mmCIF file of C-alpha atoms in Angstrom:
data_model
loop_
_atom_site.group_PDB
_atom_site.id
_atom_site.type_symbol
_atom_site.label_atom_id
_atom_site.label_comp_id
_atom_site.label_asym_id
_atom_site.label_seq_id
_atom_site.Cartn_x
_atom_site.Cartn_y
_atom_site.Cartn_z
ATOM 1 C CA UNK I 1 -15.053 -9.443 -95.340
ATOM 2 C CA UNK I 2 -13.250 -7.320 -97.858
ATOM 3 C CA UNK I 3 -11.923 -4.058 -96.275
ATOM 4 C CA UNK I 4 -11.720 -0.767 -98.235
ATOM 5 C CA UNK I 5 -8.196 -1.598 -99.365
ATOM 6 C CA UNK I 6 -8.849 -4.565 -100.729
ATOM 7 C CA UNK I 7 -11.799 -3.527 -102.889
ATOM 8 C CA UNK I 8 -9.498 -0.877 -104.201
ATOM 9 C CA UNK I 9 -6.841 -2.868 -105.308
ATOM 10 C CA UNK I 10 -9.290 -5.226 -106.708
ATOM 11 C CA UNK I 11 -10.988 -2.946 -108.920
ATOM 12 C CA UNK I 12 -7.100 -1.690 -110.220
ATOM 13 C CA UNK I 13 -6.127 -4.957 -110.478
ATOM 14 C CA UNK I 14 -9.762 -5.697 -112.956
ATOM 15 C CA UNK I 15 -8.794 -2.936 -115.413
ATOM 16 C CA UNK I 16 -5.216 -4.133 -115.769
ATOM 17 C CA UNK I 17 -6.673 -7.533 -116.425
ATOM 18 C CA UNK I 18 -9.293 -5.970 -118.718
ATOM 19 C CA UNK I 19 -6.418 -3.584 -120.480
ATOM 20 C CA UNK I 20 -4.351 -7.319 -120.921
ATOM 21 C CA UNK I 21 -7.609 -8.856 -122.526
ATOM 22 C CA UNK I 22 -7.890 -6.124 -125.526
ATOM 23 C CA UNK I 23 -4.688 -5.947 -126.385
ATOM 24 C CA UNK I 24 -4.622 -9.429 -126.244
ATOM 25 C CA UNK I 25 -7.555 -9.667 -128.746
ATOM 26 C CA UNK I 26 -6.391 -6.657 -130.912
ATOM 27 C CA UNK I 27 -8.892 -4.409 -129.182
ATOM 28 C CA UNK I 28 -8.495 -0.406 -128.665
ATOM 29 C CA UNK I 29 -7.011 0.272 -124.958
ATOM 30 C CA UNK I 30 -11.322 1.640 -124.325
ATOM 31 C CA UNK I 31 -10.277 1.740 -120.669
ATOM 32 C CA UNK I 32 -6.866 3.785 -120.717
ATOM 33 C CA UNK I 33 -8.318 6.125 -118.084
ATOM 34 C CA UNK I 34 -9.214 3.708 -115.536
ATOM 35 C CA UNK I 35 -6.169 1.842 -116.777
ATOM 36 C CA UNK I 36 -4.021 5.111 -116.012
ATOM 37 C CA UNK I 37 -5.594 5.383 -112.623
ATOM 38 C CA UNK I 38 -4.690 1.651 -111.276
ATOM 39 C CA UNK I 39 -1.081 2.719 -113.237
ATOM 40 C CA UNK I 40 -1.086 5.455 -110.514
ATOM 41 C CA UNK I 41 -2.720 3.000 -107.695
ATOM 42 C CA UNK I 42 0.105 0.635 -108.225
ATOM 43 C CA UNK I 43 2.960 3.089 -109.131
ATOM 44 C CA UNK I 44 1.898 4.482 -105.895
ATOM 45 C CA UNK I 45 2.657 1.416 -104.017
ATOM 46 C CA UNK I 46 6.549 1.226 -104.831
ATOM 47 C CA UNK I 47 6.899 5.196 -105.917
ATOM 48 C CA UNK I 48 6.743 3.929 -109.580
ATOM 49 C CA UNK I 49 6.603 5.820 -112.953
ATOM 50 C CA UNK I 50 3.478 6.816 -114.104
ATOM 51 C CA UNK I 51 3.418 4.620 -117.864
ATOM 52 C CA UNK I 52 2.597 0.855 -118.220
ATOM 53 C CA UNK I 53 4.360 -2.374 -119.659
ATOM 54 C CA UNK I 54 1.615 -2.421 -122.363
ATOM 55 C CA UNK I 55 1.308 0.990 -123.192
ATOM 56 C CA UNK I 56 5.343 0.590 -124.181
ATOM 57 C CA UNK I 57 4.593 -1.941 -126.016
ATOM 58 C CA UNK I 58 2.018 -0.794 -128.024
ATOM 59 C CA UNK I 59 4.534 1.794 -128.681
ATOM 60 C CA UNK I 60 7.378 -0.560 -129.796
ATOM 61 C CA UNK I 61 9.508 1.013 -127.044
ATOM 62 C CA UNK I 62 10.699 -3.114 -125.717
ATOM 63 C CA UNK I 63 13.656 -1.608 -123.483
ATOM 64 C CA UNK I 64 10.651 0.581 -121.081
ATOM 65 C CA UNK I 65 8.045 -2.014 -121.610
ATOM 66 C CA UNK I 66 10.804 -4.471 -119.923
ATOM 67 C CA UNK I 67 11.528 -1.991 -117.160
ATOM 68 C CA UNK I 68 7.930 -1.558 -116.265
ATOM 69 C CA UNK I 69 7.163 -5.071 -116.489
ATOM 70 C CA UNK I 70 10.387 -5.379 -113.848
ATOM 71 C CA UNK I 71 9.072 -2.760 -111.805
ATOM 72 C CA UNK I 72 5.471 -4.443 -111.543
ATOM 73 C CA UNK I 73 6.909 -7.947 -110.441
ATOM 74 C CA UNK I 74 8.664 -5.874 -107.518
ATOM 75 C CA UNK I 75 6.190 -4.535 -106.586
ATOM 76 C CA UNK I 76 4.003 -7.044 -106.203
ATOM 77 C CA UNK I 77 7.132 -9.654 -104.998
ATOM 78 C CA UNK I 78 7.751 -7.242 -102.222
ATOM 79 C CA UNK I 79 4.489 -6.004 -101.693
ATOM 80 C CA UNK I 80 2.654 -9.536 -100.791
ATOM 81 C CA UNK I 81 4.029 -12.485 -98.815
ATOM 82 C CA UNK I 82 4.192 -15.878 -100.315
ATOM 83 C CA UNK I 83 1.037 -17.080 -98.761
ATOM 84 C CA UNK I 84 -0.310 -13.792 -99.743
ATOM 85 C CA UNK I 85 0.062 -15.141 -103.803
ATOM 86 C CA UNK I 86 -3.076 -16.493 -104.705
ATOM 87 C CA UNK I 87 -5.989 -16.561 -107.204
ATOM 88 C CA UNK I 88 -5.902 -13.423 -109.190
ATOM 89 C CA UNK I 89 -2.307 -12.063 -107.711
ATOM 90 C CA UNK I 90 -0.751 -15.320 -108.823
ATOM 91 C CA UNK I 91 -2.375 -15.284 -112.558
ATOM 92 C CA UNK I 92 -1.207 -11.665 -112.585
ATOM 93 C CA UNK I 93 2.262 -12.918 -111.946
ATOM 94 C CA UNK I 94 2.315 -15.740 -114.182
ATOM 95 C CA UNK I 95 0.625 -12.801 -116.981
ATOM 96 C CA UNK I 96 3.583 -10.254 -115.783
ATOM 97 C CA UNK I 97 6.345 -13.390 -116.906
ATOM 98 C CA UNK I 98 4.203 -14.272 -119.514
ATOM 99 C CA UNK I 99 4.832 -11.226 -120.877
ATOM 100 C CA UNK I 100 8.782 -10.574 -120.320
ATOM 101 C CA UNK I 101 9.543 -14.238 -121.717
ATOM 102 C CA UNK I 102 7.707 -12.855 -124.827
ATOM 103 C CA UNK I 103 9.512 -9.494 -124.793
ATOM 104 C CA UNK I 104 12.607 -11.618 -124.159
ATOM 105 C CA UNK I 105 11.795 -14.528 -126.991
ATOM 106 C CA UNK I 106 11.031 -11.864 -129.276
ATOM 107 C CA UNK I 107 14.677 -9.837 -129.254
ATOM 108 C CA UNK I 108 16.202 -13.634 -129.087
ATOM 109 C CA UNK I 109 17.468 -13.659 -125.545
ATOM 110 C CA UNK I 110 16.155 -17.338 -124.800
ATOM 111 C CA UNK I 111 18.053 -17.236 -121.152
ATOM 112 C CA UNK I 112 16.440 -14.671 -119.538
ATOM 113 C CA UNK I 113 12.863 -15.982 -121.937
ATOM 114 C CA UNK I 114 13.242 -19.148 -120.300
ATOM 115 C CA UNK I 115 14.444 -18.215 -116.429
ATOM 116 C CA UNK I 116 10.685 -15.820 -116.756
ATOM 117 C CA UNK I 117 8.927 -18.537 -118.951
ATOM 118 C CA UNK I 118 9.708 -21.203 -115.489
ATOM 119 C CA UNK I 119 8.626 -18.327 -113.019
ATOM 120 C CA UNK I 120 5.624 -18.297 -115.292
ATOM 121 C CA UNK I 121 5.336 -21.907 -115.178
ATOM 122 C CA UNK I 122 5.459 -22.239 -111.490
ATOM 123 C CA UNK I 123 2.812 -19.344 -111.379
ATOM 124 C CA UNK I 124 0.530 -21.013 -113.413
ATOM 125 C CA UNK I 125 0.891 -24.615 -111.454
ATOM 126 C CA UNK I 126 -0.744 -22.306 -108.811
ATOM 127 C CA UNK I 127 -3.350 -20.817 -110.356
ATOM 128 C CA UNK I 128 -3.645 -21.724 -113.635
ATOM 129 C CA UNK I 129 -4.383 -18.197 -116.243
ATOM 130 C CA UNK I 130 -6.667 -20.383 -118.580
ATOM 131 C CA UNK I 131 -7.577 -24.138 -119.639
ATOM 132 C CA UNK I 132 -5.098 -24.541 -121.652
ATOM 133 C CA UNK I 133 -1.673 -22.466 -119.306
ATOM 134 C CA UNK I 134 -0.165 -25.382 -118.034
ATOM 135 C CA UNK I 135 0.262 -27.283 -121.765
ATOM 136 C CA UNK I 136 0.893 -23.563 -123.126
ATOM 137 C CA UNK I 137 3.659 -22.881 -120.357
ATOM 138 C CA UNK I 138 5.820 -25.937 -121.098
ATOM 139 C CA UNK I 139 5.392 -25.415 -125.152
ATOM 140 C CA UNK I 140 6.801 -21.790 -125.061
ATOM 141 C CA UNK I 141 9.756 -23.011 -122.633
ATOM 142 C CA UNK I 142 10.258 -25.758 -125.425
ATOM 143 C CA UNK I 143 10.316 -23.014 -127.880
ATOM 144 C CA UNK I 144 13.087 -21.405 -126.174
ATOM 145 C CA UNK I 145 15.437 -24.231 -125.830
ATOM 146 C CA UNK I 146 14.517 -25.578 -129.390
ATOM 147 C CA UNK I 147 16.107 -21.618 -130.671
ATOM 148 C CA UNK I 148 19.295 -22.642 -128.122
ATOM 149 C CA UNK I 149 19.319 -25.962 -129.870
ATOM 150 C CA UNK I 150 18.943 -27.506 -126.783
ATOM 151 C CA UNK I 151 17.426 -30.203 -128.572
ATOM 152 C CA UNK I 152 16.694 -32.882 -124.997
ATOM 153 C CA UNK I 153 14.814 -29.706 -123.168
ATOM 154 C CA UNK I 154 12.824 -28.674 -126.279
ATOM 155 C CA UNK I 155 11.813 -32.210 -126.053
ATOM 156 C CA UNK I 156 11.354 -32.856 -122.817
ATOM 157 C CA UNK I 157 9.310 -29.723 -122.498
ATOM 158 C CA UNK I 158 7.042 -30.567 -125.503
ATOM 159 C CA UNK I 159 6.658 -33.998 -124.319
ATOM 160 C CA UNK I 160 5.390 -32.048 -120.935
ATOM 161 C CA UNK I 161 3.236 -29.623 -122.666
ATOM 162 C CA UNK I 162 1.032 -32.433 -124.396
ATOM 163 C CA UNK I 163 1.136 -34.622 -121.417
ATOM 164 C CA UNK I 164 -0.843 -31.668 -119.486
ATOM 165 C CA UNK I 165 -3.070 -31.663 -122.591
ATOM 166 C CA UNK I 166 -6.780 -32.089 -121.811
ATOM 167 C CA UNK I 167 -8.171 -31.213 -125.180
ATOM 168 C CA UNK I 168 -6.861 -32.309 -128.282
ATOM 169 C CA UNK I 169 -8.980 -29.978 -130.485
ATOM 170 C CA UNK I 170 -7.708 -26.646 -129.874
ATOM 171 C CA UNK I 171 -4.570 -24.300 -131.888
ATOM 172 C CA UNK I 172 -2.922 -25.124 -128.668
ATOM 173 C CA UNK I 173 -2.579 -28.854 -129.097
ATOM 174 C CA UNK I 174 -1.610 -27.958 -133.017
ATOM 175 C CA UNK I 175 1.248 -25.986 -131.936
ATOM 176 C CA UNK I 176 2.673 -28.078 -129.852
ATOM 177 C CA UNK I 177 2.186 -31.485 -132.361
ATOM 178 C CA UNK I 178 4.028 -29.153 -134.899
ATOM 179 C CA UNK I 179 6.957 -27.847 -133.156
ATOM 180 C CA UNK I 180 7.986 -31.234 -131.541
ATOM 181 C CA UNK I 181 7.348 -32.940 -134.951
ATOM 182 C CA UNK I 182 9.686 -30.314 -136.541
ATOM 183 C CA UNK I 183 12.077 -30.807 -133.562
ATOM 184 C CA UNK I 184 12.008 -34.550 -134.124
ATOM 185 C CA UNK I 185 12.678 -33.874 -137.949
ATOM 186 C CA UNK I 186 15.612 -31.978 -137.149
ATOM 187 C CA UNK I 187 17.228 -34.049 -134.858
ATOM 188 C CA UNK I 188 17.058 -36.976 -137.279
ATOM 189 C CA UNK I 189 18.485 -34.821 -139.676
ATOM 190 C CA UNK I 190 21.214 -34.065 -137.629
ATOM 191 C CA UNK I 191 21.885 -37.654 -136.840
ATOM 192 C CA UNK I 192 21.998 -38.479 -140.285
ATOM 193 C CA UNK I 193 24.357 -35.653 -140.982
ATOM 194 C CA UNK I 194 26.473 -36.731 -138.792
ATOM 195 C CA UNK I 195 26.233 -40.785 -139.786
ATOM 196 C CA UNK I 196 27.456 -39.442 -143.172
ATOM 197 C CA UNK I 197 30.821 -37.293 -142.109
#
């Protein structure tokens, strides 16, 4: 039966979910009240500031978007036991890294991209955020070791990203094809370069 606190934090937990789908979409925040309200539900856990990750974001401000982002996984680290992590608290972390490996990615720091992009990974082995998270995962992680030129993870990653492939006819599977094509291109150029000298 779910008891009065757990209703509550489940409908916070809906609008942040809802506030992730329109931005996600290029959609106007419509729910920045009851967004603002499970802000305060949730700040109110840990004593928290009163903004969002998103809201930053929106903003361009990266260095408070990361901080609230930080302050979120915390909370909700330190709030709920291991066994505790399931279904929708588990997506919600794998969204929460999701989002810092992209905020990471983004200014170029692939270390801490990829240490959030495997916390996201494990996250999404768990409870998977959509069809296509645990190809999507991998690929991104690739990403991030292909900008190191960590040439053998990009790889292996890629090769792990289409091997959790189920559907071929998505942008997902085109990504992926792409990247590791362009990776394999590379690296023969490389080898060739070096054949030459």
């Amino acid at each position: 039966m779910e008891t009065h606190a757990m209703r509550l934090y489940n409908e916070h937990y809906y609008q942040l979910l809802a506030a992730e789908l329109l931005y996600k979409n290029d959609y106007d925040q419509t729910n920045r009240m009851e967004l603002q309200h499970a802000v305060g539900y949730f700040d109110s856990l840990m004593a928290l500031a009163d903004t969002c990750g998103v809201g930053h974001y929106e903003q361009g401000d990266v260095v408070n978007a990361c901080a609230e982002y930080l302050k979120t996984l915390e909370v909700m680290e330190a709030h709920f036991e291991e066994r505790e992590l399931v279904e929708h608290r588990v997506r919600f972390l794998a969204y929460t890294y999701n989002w810092l490996m992209e905020l990471f990615s983004a200014q170029f720091m692939m270390a801490p991209a990829i240490e959030c992009g495997e916390k996201a990974l494990m996250f999404c082995r768990i409870e998977p955020t959509s069809p296509e998270a645990v190809s999507n995962n991998p690929y991104y992680l690739g990403k991030q070791h292909d900008k190191m030129d960590d040439i053998d993870e990009a790889k292996r990653y890629y090769g792990q990203a289409l091997g959790k492939l189920t559907n071929t006819g998505n942008l997902v599977y085109r990504n992926i094809i792409s990247s590791k094509a362009l990776c394999d291109y590379q690296t023969g150029m490389r080898w060739i370069h070096l054949c030459m000298h």
